[in-house]
Coordinates of C-alpha atoms in Angstrom, one line a residue:
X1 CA 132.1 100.9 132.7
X2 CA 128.6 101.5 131.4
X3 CA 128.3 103.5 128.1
X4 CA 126.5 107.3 128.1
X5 CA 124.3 107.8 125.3
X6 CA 123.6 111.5 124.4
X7 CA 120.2 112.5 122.6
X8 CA 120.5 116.4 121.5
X9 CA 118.6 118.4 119.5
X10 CA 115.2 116.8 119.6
X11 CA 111.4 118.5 121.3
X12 CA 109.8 116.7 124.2
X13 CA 106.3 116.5 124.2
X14 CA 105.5 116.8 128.0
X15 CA 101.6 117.0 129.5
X16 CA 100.0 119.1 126.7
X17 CA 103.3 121.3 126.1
X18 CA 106.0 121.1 123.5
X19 CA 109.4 122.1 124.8
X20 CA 111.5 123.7 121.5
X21 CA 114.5 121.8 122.2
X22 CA 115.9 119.3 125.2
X23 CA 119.3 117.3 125.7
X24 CA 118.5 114.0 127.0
X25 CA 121.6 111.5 128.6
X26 CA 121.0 107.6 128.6
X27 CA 122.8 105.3 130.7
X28 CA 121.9 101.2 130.8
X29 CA 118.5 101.4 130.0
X30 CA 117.4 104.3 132.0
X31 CA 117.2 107.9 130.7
X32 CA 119.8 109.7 133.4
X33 CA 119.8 113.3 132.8
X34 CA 116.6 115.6 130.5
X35 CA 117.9 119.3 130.8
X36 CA 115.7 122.0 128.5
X37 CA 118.2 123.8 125.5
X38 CA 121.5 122.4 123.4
X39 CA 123.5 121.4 126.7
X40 CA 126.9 120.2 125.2
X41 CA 128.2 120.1 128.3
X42 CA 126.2 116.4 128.8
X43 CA 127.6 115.5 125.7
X44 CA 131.1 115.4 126.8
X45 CA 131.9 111.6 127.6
X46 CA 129.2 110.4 125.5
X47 CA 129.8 106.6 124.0
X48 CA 127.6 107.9 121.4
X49 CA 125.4 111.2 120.6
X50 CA 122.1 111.1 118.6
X51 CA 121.1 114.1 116.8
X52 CA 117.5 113.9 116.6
X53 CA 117.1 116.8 113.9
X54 CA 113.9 118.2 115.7
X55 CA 111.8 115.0 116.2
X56 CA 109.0 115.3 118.7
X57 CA 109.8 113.4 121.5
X58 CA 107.0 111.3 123.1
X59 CA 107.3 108.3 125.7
X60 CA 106.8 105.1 124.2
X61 CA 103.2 103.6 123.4
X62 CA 101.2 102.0 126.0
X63 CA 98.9 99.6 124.8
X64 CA 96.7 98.8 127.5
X65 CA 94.5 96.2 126.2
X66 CA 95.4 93.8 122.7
X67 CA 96.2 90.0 122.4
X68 CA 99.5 88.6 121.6
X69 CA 100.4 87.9 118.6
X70 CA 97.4 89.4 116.7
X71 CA 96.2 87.7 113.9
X72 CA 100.1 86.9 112.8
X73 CA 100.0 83.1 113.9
X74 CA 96.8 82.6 111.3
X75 CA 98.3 85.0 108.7
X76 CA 101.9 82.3 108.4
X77 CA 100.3 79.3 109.5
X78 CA 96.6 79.4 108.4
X79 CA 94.3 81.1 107.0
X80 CA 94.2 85.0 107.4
X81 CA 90.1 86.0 106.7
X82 CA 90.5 89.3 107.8
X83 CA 91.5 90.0 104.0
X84 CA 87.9 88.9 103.4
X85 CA 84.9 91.3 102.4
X86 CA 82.4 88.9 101.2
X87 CA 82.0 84.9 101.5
X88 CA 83.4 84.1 97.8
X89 CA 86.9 85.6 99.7
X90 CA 86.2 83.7 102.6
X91 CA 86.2 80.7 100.3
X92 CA 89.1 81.8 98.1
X93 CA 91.2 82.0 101.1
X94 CA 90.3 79.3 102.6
X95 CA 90.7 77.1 99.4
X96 CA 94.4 78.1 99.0
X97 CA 94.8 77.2 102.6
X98 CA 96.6 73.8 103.7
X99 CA 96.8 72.1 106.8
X100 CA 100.4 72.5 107.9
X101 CA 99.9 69.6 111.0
X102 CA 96.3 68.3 110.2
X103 CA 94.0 71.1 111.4
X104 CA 92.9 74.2 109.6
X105 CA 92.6 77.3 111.8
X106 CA 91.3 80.4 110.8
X107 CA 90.9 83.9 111.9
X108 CA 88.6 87.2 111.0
X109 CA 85.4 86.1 109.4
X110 CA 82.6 89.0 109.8
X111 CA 79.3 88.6 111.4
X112 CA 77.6 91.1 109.4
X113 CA 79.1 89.6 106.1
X114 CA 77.5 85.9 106.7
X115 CA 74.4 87.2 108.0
X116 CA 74.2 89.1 104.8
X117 CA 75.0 86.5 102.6
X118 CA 74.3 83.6 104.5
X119 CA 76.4 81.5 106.4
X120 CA 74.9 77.9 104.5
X121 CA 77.4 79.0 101.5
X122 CA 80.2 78.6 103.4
X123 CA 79.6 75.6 105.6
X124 CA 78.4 73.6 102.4
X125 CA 81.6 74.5 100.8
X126 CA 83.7 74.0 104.0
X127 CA 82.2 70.0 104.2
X128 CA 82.9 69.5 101.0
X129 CA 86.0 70.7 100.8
X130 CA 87.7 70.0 103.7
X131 CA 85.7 66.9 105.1
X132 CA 88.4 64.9 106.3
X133 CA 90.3 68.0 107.9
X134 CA 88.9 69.6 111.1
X135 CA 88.4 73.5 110.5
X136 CA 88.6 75.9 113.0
X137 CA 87.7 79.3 111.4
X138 CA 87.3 82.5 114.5
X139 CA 85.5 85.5 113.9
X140 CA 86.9 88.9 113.9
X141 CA 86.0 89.4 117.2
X142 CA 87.6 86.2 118.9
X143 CA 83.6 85.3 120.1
X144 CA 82.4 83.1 117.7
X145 CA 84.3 79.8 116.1
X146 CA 82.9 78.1 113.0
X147 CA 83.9 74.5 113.1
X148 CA 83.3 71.5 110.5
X149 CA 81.5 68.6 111.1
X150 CA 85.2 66.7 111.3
X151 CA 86.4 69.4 113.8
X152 CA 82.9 68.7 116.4
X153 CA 83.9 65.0 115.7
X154 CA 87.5 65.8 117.4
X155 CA 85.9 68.0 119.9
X156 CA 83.5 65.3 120.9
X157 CA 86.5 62.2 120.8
X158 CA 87.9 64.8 123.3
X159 CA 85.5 64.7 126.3
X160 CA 84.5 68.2 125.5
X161 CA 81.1 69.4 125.3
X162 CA 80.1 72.0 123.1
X163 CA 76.4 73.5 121.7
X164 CA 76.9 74.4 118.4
X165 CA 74.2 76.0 116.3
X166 CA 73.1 74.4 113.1
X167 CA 76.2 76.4 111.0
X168 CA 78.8 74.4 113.4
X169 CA 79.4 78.0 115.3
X170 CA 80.2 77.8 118.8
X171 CA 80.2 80.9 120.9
X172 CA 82.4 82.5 124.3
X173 CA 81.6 79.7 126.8
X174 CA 82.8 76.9 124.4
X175 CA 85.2 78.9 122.4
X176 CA 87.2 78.9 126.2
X177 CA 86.5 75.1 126.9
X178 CA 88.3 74.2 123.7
X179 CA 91.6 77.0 124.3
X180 CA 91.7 75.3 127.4
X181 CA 91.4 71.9 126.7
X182 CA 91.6 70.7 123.3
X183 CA 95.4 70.6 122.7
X184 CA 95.3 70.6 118.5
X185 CA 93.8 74.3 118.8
X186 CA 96.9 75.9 119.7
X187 CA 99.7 76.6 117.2
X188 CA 103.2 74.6 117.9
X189 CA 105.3 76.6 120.1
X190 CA 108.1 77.2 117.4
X191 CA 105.1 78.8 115.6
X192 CA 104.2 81.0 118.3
X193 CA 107.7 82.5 118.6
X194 CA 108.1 83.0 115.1
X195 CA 104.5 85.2 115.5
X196 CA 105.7 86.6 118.6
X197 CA 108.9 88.6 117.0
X198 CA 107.1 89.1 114.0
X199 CA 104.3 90.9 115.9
X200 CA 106.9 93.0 118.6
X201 CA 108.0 94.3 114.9
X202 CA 104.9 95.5 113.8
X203 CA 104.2 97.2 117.5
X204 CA 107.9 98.6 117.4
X205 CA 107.2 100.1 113.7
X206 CA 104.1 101.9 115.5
X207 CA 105.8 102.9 118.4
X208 CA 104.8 100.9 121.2
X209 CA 107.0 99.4 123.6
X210 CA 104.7 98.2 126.4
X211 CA 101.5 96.0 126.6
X212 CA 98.6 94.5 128.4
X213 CA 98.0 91.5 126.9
X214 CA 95.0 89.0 127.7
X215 CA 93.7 85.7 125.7
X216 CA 96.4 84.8 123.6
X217 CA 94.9 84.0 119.8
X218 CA 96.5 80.7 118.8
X219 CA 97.5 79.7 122.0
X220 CA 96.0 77.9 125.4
X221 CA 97.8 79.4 128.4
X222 CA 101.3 78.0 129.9
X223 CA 102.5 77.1 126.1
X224 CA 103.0 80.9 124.8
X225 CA 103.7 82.1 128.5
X226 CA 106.5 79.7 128.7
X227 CA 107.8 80.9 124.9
X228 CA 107.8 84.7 125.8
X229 CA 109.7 84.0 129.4
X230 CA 112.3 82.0 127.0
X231 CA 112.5 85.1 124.5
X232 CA 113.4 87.5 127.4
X233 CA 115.8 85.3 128.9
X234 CA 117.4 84.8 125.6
X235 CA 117.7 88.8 125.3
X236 CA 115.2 88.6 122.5
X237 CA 112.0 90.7 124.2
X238 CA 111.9 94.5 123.4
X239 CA 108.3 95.2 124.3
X240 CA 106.9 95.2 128.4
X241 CA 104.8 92.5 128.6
X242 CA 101.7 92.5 131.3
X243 CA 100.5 89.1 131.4
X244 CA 96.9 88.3 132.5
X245 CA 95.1 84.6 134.2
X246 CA 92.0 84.3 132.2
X247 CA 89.1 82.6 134.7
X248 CA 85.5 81.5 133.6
X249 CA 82.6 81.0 136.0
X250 CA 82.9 77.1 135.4
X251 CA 85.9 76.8 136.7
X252 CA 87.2 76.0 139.7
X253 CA 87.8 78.7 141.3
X254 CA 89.0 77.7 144.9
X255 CA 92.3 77.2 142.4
X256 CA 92.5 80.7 140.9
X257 CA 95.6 81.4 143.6
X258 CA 97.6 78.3 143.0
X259 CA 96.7 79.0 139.0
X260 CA 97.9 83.0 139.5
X261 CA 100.4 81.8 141.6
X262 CA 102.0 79.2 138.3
X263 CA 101.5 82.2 136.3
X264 CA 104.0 84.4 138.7
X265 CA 106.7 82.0 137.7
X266 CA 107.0 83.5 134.6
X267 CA 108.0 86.6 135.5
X268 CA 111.4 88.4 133.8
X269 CA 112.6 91.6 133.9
X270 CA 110.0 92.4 130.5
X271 CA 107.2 90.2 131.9
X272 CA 105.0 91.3 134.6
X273 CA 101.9 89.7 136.4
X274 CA 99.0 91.7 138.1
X275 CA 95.7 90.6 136.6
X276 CA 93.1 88.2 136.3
X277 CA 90.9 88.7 133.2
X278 CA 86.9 87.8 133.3
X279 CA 84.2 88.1 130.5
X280 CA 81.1 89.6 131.7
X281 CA 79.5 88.9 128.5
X282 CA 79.9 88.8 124.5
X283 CA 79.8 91.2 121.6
X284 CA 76.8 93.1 120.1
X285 CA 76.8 91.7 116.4
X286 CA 76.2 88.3 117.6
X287 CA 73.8 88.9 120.0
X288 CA 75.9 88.3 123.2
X289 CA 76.5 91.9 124.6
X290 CA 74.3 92.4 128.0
X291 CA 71.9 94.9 128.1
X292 CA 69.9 96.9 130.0
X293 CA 67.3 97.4 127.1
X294 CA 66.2 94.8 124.6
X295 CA 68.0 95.1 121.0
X296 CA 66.3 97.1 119.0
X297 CA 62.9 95.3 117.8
X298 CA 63.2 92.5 119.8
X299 CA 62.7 91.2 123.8
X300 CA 66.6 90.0 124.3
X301 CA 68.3 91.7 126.5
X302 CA 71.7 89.2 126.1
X303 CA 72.7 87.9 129.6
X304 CA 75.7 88.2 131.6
X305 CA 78.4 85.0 131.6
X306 CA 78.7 85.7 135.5
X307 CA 76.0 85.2 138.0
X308 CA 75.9 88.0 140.0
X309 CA 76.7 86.6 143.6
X310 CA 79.0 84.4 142.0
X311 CA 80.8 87.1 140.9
X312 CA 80.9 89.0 143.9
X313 CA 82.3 86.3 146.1
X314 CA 85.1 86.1 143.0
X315 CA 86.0 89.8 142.7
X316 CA 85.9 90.4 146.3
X317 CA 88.6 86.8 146.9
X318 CA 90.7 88.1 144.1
X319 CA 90.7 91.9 145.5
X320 CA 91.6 90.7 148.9
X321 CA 95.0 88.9 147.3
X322 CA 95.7 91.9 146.0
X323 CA 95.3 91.3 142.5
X324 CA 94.0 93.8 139.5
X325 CA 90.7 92.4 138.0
X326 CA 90.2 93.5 133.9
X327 CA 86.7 93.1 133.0
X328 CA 85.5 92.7 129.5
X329 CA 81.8 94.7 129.2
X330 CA 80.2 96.0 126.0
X331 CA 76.6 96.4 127.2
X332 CA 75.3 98.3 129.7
X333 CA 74.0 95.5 131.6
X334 CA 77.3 94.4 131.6
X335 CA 79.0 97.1 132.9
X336 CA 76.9 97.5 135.6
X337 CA 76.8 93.7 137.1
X338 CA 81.0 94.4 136.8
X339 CA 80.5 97.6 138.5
X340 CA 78.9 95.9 141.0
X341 CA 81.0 92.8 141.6
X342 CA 84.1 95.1 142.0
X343 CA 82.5 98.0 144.1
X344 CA 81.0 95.2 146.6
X345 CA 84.6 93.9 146.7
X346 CA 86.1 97.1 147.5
X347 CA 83.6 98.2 149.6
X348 CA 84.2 94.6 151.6
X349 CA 87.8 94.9 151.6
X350 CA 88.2 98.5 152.0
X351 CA 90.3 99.1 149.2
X352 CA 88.8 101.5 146.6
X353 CA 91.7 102.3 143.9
X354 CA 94.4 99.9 145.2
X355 CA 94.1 97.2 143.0
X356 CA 93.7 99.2 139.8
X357 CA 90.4 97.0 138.5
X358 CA 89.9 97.8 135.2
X359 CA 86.7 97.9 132.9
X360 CA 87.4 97.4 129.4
X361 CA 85.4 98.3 126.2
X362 CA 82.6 100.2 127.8
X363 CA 80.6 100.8 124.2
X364 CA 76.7 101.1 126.5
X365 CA 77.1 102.9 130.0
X366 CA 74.2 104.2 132.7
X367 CA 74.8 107.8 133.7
X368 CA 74.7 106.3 137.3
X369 CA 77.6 103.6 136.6
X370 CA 80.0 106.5 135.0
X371 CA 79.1 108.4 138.6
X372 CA 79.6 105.0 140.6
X373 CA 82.9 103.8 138.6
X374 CA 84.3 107.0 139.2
X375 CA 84.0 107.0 142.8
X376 CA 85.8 103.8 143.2
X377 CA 88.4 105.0 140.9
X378 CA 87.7 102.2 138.1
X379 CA 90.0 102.6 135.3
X380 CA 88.5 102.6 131.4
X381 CA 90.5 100.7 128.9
X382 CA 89.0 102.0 126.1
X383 CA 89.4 101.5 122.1
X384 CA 89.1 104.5 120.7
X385 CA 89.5 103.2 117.0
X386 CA 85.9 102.1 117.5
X387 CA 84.3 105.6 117.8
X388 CA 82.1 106.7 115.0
X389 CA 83.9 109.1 112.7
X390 CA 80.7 109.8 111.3
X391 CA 76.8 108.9 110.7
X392 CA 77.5 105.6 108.1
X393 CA 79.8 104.5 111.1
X394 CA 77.1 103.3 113.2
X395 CA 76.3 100.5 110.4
X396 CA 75.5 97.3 112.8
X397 CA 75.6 99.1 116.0
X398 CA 72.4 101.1 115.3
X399 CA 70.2 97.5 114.1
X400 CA 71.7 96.3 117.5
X401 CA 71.0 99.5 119.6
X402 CA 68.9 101.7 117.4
X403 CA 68.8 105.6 119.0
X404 CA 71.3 104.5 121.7
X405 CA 74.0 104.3 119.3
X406 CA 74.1 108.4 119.6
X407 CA 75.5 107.7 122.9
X408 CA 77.9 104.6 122.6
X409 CA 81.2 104.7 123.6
X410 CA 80.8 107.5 126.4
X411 CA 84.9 108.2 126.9
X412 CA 84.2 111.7 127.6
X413 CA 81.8 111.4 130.0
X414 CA 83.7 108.5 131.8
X415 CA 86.9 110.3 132.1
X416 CA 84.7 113.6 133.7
X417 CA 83.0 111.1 135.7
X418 CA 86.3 110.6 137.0
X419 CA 87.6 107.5 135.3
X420 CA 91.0 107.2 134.5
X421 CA 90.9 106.0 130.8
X422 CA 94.0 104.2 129.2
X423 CA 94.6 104.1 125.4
X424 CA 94.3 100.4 123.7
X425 CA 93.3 98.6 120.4
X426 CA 92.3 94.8 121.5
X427 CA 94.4 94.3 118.2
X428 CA 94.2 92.0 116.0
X429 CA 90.3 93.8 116.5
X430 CA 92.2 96.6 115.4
X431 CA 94.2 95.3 112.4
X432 CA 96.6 98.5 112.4
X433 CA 97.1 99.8 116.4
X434 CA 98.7 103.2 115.7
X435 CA 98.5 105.1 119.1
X436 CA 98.3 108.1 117.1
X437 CA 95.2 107.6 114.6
X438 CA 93.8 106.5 118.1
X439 CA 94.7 109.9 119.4
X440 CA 92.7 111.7 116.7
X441 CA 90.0 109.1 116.8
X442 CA 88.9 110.3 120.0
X443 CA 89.9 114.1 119.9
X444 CA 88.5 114.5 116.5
X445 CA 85.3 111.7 116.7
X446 CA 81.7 112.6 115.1
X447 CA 80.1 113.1 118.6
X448 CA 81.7 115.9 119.5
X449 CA 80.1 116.1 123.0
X450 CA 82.1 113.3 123.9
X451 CA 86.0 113.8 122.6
X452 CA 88.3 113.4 124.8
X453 CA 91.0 116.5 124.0
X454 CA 94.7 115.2 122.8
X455 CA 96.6 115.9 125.3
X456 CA 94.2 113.2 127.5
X457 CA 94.5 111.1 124.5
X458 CA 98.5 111.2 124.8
X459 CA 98.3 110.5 128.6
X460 CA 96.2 107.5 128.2
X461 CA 98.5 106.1 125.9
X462 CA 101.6 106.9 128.5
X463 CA 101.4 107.9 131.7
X464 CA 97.7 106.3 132.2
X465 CA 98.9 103.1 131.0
X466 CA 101.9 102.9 133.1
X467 CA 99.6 103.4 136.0
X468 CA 97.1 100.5 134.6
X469 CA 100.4 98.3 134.1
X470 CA 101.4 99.3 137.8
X471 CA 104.6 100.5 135.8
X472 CA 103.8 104.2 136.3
X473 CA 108.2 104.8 138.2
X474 CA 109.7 103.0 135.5
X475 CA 107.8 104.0 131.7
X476 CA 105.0 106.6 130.5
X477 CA 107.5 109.9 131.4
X478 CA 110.4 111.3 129.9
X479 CA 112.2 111.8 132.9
X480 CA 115.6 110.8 134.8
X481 CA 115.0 107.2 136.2
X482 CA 112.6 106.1 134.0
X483 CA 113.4 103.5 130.9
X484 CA 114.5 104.8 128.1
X485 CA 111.6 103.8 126.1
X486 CA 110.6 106.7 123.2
X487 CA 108.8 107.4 120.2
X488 CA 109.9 111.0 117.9
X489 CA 108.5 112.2 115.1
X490 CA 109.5 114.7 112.4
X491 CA 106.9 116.7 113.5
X492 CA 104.0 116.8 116.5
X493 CA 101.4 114.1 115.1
X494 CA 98.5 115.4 117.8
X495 CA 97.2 118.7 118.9
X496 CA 96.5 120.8 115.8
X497 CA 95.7 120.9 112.4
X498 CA 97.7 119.9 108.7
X499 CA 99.9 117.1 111.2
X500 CA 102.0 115.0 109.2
X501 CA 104.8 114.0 111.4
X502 CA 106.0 110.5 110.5
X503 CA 107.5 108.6 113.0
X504 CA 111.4 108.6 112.5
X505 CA 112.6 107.2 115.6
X506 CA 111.5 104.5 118.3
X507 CA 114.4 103.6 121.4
X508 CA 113.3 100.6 123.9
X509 CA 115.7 100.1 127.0
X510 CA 117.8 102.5 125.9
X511 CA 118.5 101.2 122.2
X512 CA 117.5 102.6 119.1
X513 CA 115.1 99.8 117.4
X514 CA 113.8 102.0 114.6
X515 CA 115.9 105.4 113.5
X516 CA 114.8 107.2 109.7
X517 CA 115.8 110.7 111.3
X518 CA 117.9 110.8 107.8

């Protein structure tokens, strides 16, 4: 006979109130019984009661857009640059750094910080170093990839074609020929499960127990998939796992069902598959971002990786499967050709919001696309760890953007607009993905026209997420029939001033994976 386990004495926080005090009953994974008050009468038959000594219950963390493992596979098995401030730390790092199976990979080098102090320092250093070593080095934003003269020789022995500019960097369109194609980019599958647990730690300490995960770093596609599907079965897998197909416009993509379709077979009770994830274009500090307007003091505009009518035939054959499409758009050009490609899809297919599409990042947005996303029910994954928190925040953003930096990031708007918005990190972007810092980020951000209040905050990081995961019956909710997945804390975190609750206590499936209640 199954085991009852009793939670007593703790607070749920439940859409924007606190109830004082609430007896919770657990059975097999599933919370079975959540009565307000001290009910010792649902203690009696209990395996085992919890006394959770007035921690503020919340569901467990959704995040609804990061990249498995983070930046852990580079941290234990090459070289971690995200440490870096400047190019002599770059260089330090990298000079401690040795091949562990005759490539150097790297991860977290800055734009701003090379174009600062020139990038010629380190690529002289890097060929005389490391000449007879190929040297894969990414940026902190996944988009660019430094490689050595050695590493284009490798590429090129390969078959693969790639554009570098005169520092060896390659950018998004190369950067997903090489995942895909050049075998010695990924890190060796016992190395991925190593980073795998190691990073489900580091979410568990934060209190997340579900995920939307897209480009793996360190990996290149049925590898890492096939490691996590061997972790659940093995009992090892705490965290939800959404899994995503990545598909660029140079693929084939008459094969996109037969490729989702591989993809499905990895499915276990933790690892789900909706999605298919596109790029509409790059990143703002290296010049990629679409936009509507030039960069500031110059003509570019960036341009977008999809042409437009190839895009709409795309969204509009992937819609009519029935599968969610996540979009990646920074720029406001961006955002509107993906606004575009999934409205004329719906429109086609007569299904506005039943696919979930999703539209990711969002940092430049038209007044008229908020209007038009929110008619067709688009959801937001935003990053709220991005917003300004003040005036020197806007740093890079405002030599990109100049005035238009004022109005990046629009969350508030979107979600009055009528977007759903979901909470997420695109960790390792974010080195540290506390829901909770995000929380205040956006409720407490420098533009105060555009905070989004906590409690909308809390249901983008729950119930919002669940619904982006198309998990919203089985986590986001503390309530009978749904996993037992939750988060306390000594005190509430959000939603007032002087917070300092810690978090003492995380449960996934119905297990206690982190308890300091004392």
């Amino acid at each position: 006979m199954s085991k009852l386990v009793a939670l007593c004495h703790g607070q749920i926080w439940s859409r924007g109130n606190l109830i004082r005090e609430a007896t919770i009953t657990v059975r097999d994974g599933y919370i079975e019984t959540v009565k307000e008050g001290f009910c010792p009468e649902l203690l009696e038959g209990a395996g085992k009661i919890m006394d959770l000594k007035g921690a503020v219950l919340f569901p467990g963390w959704i995040d609804s857009h990061l990249h498995i493992p983070g930046s852990l596979l580079f941290q234990l098995y090459g070289a971690d640059l995200q440490k870096g401030r400047n190019t002599d730390d770059y260089i330090r790092i990298l000079g401690e750094c040795r091949d562990k199976d005759g490539w150097i990979r790297g991860f977290g080098w800055n734009a701003p910080v090379l174009e600062k102090e020139g990038y010629e320092r380190l690529t002289a250093w890097l060929e005389k170093q490391y000449g007879k070593t190929p040297v894969l080095l990414f940026s902190d934003d996944y988009h660019s990839c430094m490689c050595n003269s050695c590493a284009l020789e490798k590429i090129a022995w390969a078959g693969i074609q790639v554009e570098p500019d005169c520092h060896g960097i390659v950018k998004e369109k190369d950067i997903f020929q090489l995942t895909a194609r050049l075998e010695e980019m990924a890190f060796p599958e016992d190395q991925m499960e190593t980073a795998i647990l190691h990073y489900q730690e580091k979410l568990l300490d934060l209190g997340i127990t579900a995920v939307q995960t897209l480009m793996f770093l360190g990996g290149n596609g049925d590898r890492e998939w096939k490691v996590l599907r061997q972790l659940d079965l093995e009992g090892r897998l705490k965290l939800k796992i959404n899994l995503a197909l990545t598909v660029q416009p140079y693929e084939d993509l008459a094969q996109t069902e037969l490729r989702f379709a591989r993809l499905k077979e990895y499915e276990t009770e933790h690892l789900r598959v909706h999605t298919v994830k596109i790029y509409m274009d790059g990143v703002l500090e290296n010049g990629t971002a679409c936009l509507i307007q030039p960069y500031e003091g110059t003509d570019w505009r960036g341009a977008c990786v999809w042409e437009q009518e190839r895009l709409r035939r795309f969204c509009q054959m992937v819609d009519e499967a029935g599968h969610q499409i996540h979009i990646h758009a920074i720029g406001d050009g961006a955002v509107r050709a993906a606004a575009d490609g999934l409205i004329y899809a719906m429109r086609r297919n007569a299904s506005a919001r039943k696919n979930r599409h999703v539209i990711t990042h969002l940092q430049v947005v038209s007044r008229e696309d908020m209007d038009r996303m929110g008619e067709y029910g688009l959801i937001g994954a935003i990053q709220p760890y991005w917003f300004p928190q003040g005036e020197e925040s806007y740093g890079m953003d405002a030599m990109c953007l100049g005035r238009r930096t004022e109005n990046e990031y629009p969350a508030e708007s979107l979600r009055r607009a009528g977007m759903m918005l979901t909470g997420s990190s695109d960790s390792p972007v974010t080195p540290v993905p506390d829901p909770v810092s995000g929380i205040r980020m956006a409720s407490e951000r420098y533009c105060q026209e555009e905070r989004v209040p906590a409690d909308e905050m809390v249901k983008a990081f729950t119930e919002n997420g669940a619904y982006q995961l198309f998990r919203e019956h089985e986590i986001g909710r503390i309530e009978a029939g749904y996993r037992a997945d939750l988060v306390g804390y000594s005190e509430a975190p959000v939603g007032g001033k002087n917070r300092k609750g810690r978090l003492c206590f995380v449960m996934a499936d119905g297990k206690a994976v982190r308890d300091k209640l004392g």
